[in-house]
Short mmCIF file of C-alpha atoms in Angstrom, two decimals:
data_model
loop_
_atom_site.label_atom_id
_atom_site.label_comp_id
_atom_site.label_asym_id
_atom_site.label_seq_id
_atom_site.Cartn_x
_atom_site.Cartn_y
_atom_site.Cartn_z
CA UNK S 1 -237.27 34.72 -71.54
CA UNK S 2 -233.78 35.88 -72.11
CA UNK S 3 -231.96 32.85 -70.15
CA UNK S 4 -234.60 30.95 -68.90
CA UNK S 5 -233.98 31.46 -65.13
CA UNK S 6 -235.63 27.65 -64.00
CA UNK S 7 -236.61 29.00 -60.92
CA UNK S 8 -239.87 27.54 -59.70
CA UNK S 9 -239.45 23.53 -60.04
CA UNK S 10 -236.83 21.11 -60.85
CA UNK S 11 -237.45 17.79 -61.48
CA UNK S 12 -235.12 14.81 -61.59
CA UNK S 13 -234.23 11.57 -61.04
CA UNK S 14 -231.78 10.98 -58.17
CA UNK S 15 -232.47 11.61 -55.01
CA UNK S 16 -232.07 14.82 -53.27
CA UNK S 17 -228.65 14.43 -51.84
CA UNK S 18 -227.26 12.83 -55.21
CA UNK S 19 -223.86 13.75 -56.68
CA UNK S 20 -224.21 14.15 -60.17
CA UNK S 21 -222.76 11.35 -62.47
CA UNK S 22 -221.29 11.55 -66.31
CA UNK S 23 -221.73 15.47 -67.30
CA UNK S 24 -223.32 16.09 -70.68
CA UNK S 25 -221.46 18.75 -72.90
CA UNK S 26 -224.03 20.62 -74.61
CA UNK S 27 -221.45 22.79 -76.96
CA UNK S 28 -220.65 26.00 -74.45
CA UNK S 29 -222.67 24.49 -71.02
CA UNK S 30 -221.88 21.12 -69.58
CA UNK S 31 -225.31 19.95 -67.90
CA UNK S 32 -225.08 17.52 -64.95
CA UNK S 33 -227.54 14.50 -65.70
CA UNK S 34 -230.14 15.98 -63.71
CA UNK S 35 -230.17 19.35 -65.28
CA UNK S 36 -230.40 17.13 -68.75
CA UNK S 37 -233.35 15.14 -67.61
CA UNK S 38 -235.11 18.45 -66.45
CA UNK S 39 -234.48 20.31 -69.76
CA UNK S 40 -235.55 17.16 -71.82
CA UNK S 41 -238.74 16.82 -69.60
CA UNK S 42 -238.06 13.72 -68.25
CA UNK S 43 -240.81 12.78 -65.45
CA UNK S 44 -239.81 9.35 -64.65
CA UNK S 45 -239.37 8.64 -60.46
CA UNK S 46 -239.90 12.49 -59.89
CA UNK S 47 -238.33 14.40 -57.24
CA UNK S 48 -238.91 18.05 -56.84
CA UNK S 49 -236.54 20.29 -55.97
CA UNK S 50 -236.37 23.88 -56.24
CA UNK S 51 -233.93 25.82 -58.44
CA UNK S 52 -232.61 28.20 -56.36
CA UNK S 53 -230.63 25.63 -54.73
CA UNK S 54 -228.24 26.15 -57.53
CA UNK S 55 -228.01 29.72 -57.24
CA UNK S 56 -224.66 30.52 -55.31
CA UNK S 57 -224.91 30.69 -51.89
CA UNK S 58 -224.45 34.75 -50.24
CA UNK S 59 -225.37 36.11 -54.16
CA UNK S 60 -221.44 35.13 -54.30
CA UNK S 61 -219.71 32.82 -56.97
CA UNK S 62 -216.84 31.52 -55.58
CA UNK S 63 -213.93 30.89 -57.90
CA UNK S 64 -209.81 30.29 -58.71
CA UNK S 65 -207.98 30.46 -61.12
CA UNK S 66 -206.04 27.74 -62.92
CA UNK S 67 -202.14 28.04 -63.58
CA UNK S 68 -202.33 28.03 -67.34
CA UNK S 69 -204.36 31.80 -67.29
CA UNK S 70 -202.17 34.71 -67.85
CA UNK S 71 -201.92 37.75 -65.70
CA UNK S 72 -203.49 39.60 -68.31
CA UNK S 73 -206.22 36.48 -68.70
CA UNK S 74 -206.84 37.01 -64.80
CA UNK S 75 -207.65 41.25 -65.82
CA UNK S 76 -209.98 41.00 -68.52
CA UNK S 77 -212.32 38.09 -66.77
CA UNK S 78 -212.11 40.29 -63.41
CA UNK S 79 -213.20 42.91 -65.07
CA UNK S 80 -215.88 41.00 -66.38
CA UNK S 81 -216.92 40.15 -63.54
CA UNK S 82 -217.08 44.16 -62.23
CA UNK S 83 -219.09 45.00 -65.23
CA UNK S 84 -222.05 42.02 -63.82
CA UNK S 85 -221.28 43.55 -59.81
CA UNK S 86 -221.38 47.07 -61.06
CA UNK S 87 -225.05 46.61 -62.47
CA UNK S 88 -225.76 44.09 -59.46
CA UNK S 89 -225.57 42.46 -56.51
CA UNK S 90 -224.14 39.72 -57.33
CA UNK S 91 -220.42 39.45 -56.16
CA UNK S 92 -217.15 37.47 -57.04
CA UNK S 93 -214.65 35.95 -54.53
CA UNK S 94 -211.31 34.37 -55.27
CA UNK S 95 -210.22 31.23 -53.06
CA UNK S 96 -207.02 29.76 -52.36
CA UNK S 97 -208.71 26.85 -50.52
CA UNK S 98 -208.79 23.62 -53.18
CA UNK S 99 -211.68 22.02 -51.34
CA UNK S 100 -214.23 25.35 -51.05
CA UNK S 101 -217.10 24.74 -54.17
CA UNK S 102 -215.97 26.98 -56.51
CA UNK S 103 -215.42 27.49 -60.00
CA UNK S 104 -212.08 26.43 -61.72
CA UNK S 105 -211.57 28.88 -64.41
CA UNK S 106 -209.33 27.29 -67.25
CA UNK S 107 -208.13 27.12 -70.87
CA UNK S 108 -208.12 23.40 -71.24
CA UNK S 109 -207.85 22.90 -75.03
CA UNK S 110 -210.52 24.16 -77.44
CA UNK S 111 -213.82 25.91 -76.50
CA UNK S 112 -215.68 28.05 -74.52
CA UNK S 113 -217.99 26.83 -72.01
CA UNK S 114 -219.18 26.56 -68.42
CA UNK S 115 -220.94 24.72 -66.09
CA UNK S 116 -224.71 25.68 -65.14
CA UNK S 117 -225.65 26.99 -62.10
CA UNK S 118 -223.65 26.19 -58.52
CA UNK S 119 -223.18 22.83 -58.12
CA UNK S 120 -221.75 22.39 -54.38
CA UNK S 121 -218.33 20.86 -55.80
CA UNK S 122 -214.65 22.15 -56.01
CA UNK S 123 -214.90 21.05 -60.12
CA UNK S 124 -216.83 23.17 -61.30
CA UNK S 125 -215.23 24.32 -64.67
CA UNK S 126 -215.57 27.28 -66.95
CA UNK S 127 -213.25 27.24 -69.76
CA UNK S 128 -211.57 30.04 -71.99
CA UNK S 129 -209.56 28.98 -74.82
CA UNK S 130 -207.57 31.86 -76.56
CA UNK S 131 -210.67 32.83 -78.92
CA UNK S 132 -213.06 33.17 -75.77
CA UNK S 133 -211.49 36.74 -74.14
CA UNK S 134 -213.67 39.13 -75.40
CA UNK S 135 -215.89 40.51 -72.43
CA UNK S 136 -218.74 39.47 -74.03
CA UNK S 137 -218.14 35.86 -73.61
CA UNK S 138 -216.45 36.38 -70.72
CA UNK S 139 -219.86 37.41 -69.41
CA UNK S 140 -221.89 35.27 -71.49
CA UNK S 141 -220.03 31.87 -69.82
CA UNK S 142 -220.12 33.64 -66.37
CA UNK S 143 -223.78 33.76 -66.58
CA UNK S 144 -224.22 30.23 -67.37
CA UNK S 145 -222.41 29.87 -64.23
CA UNK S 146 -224.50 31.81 -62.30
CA UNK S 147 -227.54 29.69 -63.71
CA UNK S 148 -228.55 31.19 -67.04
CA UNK S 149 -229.04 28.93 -70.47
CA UNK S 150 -229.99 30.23 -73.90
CA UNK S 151 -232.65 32.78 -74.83
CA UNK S 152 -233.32 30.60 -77.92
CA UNK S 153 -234.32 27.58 -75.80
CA UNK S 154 -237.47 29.20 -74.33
CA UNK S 155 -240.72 27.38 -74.50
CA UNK S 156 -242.00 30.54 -75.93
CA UNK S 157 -239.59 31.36 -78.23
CA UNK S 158 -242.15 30.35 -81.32
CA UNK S 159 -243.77 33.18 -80.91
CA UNK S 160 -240.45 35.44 -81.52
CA UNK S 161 -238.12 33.26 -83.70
CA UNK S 162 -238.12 30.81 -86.58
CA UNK S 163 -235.72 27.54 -86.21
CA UNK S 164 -234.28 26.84 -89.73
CA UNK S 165 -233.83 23.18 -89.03
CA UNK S 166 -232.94 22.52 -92.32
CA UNK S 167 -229.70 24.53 -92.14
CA UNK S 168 -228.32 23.07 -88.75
CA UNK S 169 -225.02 21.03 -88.69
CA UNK S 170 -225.59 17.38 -87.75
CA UNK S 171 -225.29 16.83 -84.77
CA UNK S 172 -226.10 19.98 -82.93
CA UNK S 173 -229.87 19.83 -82.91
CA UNK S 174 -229.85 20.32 -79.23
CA UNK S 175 -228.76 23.82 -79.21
CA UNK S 176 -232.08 24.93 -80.44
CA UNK S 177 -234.58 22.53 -78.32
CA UNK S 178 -236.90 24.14 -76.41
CA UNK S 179 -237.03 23.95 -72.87
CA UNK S 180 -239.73 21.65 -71.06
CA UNK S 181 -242.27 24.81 -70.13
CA UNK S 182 -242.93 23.55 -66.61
CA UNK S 183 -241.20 24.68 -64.00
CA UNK S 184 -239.70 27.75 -66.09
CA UNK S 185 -239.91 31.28 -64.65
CA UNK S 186 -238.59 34.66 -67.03
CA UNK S 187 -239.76 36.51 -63.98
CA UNK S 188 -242.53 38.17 -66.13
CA UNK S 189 -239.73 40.17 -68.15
CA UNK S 190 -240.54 38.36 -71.66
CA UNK S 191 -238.22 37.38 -74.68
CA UNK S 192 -235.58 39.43 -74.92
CA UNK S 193 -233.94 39.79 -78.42
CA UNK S 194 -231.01 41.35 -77.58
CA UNK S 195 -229.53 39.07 -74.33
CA UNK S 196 -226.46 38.25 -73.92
CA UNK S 197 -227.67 34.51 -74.13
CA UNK S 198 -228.89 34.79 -77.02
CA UNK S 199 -227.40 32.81 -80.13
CA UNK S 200 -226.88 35.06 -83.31
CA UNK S 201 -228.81 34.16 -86.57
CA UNK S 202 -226.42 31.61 -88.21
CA UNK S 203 -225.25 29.88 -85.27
CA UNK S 204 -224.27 26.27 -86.18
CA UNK S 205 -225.17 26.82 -90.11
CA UNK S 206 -224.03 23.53 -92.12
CA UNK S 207 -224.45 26.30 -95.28
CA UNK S 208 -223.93 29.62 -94.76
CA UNK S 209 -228.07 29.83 -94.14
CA UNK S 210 -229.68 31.33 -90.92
CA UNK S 211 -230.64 28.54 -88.46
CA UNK S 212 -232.37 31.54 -86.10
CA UNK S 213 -235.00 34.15 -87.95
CA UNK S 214 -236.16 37.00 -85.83
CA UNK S 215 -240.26 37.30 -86.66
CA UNK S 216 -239.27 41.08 -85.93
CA UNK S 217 -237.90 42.82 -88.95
CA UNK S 218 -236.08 45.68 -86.78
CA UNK S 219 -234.34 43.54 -84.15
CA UNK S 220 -230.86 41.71 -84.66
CA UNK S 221 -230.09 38.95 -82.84
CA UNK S 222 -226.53 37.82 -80.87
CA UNK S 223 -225.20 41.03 -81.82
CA UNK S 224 -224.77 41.95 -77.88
CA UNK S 225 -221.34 42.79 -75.96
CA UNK S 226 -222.69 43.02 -72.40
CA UNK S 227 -225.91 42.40 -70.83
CA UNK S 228 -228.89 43.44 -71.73
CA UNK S 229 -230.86 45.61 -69.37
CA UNK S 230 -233.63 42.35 -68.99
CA UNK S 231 -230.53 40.38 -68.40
CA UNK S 232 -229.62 42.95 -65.46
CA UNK S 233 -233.13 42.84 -64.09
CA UNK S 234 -233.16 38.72 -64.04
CA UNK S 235 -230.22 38.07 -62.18
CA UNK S 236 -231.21 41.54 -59.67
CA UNK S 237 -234.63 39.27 -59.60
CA UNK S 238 -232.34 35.78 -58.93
CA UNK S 239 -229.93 37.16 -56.66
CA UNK S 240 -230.70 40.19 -54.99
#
């Protein structure tokens, strides 16, 4: 399950026409409340709604730019965004109009990270500090926008990696829960080791130790540049 496309059931809280509240920054995604309480398996009050509401709307994200982006900023994420269309049909359309839902790309101090999914609203952030151009992320925090999370989060994942617990930094645990199994699709494509999603071996190491093992000898892991051809196929199976 190479991003762990959530595309069968969602269950949360609010009701179905709530606004999400406080965001929850989960190091490179910011999860609205109700995406936490789904990923954490929360059941309390249930509500079911489908996930496919937060795919964007026409297979189109919608997006702007913010003023702090260079012209040659602007280049290299467009042409990120041709290498996912290329492969795809998933398209990108720049607005001028402040009160469309779209997503504000920015470099607002440190970090790269995005919000997950579409979310209806004209907030929606993805941010690329200095250290974030290479198309790779570019892609990677575009896909989290387009409603991907982490190949190391799937319920199955036990089965393909090993969690080092012992050698994560306090205090980032969460990166490398897995995801409540119910209501997760992978659209029968499997685990996919070399995803643009996934995290490489000593992501968040407090001491220079792998916190993710491959139980494959030949495969690496968060070695990958662009997507992965089960990456392709997901968001051809989400969006197309």
């Amino acid at each position: 399950m190479q991003f762990l496309a959530l595309a069968v059931l969602f269950i949360i809280r609010f009701s179905a026409n709530a606004r999400p509240s406080t965001p929850v920054q989960e190091d490179d995604i910011i999860l609205i409340p109700e995406q936490m309480e789904f990923f954490e398996g929360i059941a309390a009050t249930r509500v079911v709604k489908s996930w496919s509401e937060y795919y964007w709307k026409k297979s189109t994200l919608v997006y702007s730019f913010r003023e702090e982006l260079s012209s040659w900023d602007k280049a290299r994420i467009e042409s990120a965004m041709l290498e996912i269309s290329s492969q795809t049909c998933v398209r990108f359309r720049r607005t001028e109009n402040q009160r469309e839902p779209q997503v504000l790309i920015q470099r607002k101090g440190l970090g790269c990270w995005s919000n997950v999914g579409y979310l209806g609203r004209s907030d929606q952030a993805l941010n690329l500090a200095r250290g974030c151009m290479s198309s790779g992320t570019i892609q990677h925090e575009l896909l989290h926008s387009l409603g991907f999370y982490h190949a190391q989060n799937d319920p199955q994942r036990d089965s393909y990696v090993k969690i080092l617990t012992e050698n994560i930094k306090s205090g980032h645990e969460h990166n490398f829960k897995k995801l409540w199994v119910h209501g997760i699709t992978d659209f029968g494509l499997g685990y996919d080791y070399d995803s643009i999603m996934h995290y490489e071996s000593f992501a968040f190491s407090k001491n220079g130790k792998p916190t993710i093992v491959p139980l494959r000898k030949d495969v690496k892991i968060g070695q990958a540049t662009q997507m992965s051809p089960k990456d392709v196929e997901t968001l051809k199976r989400m969006y197309c």
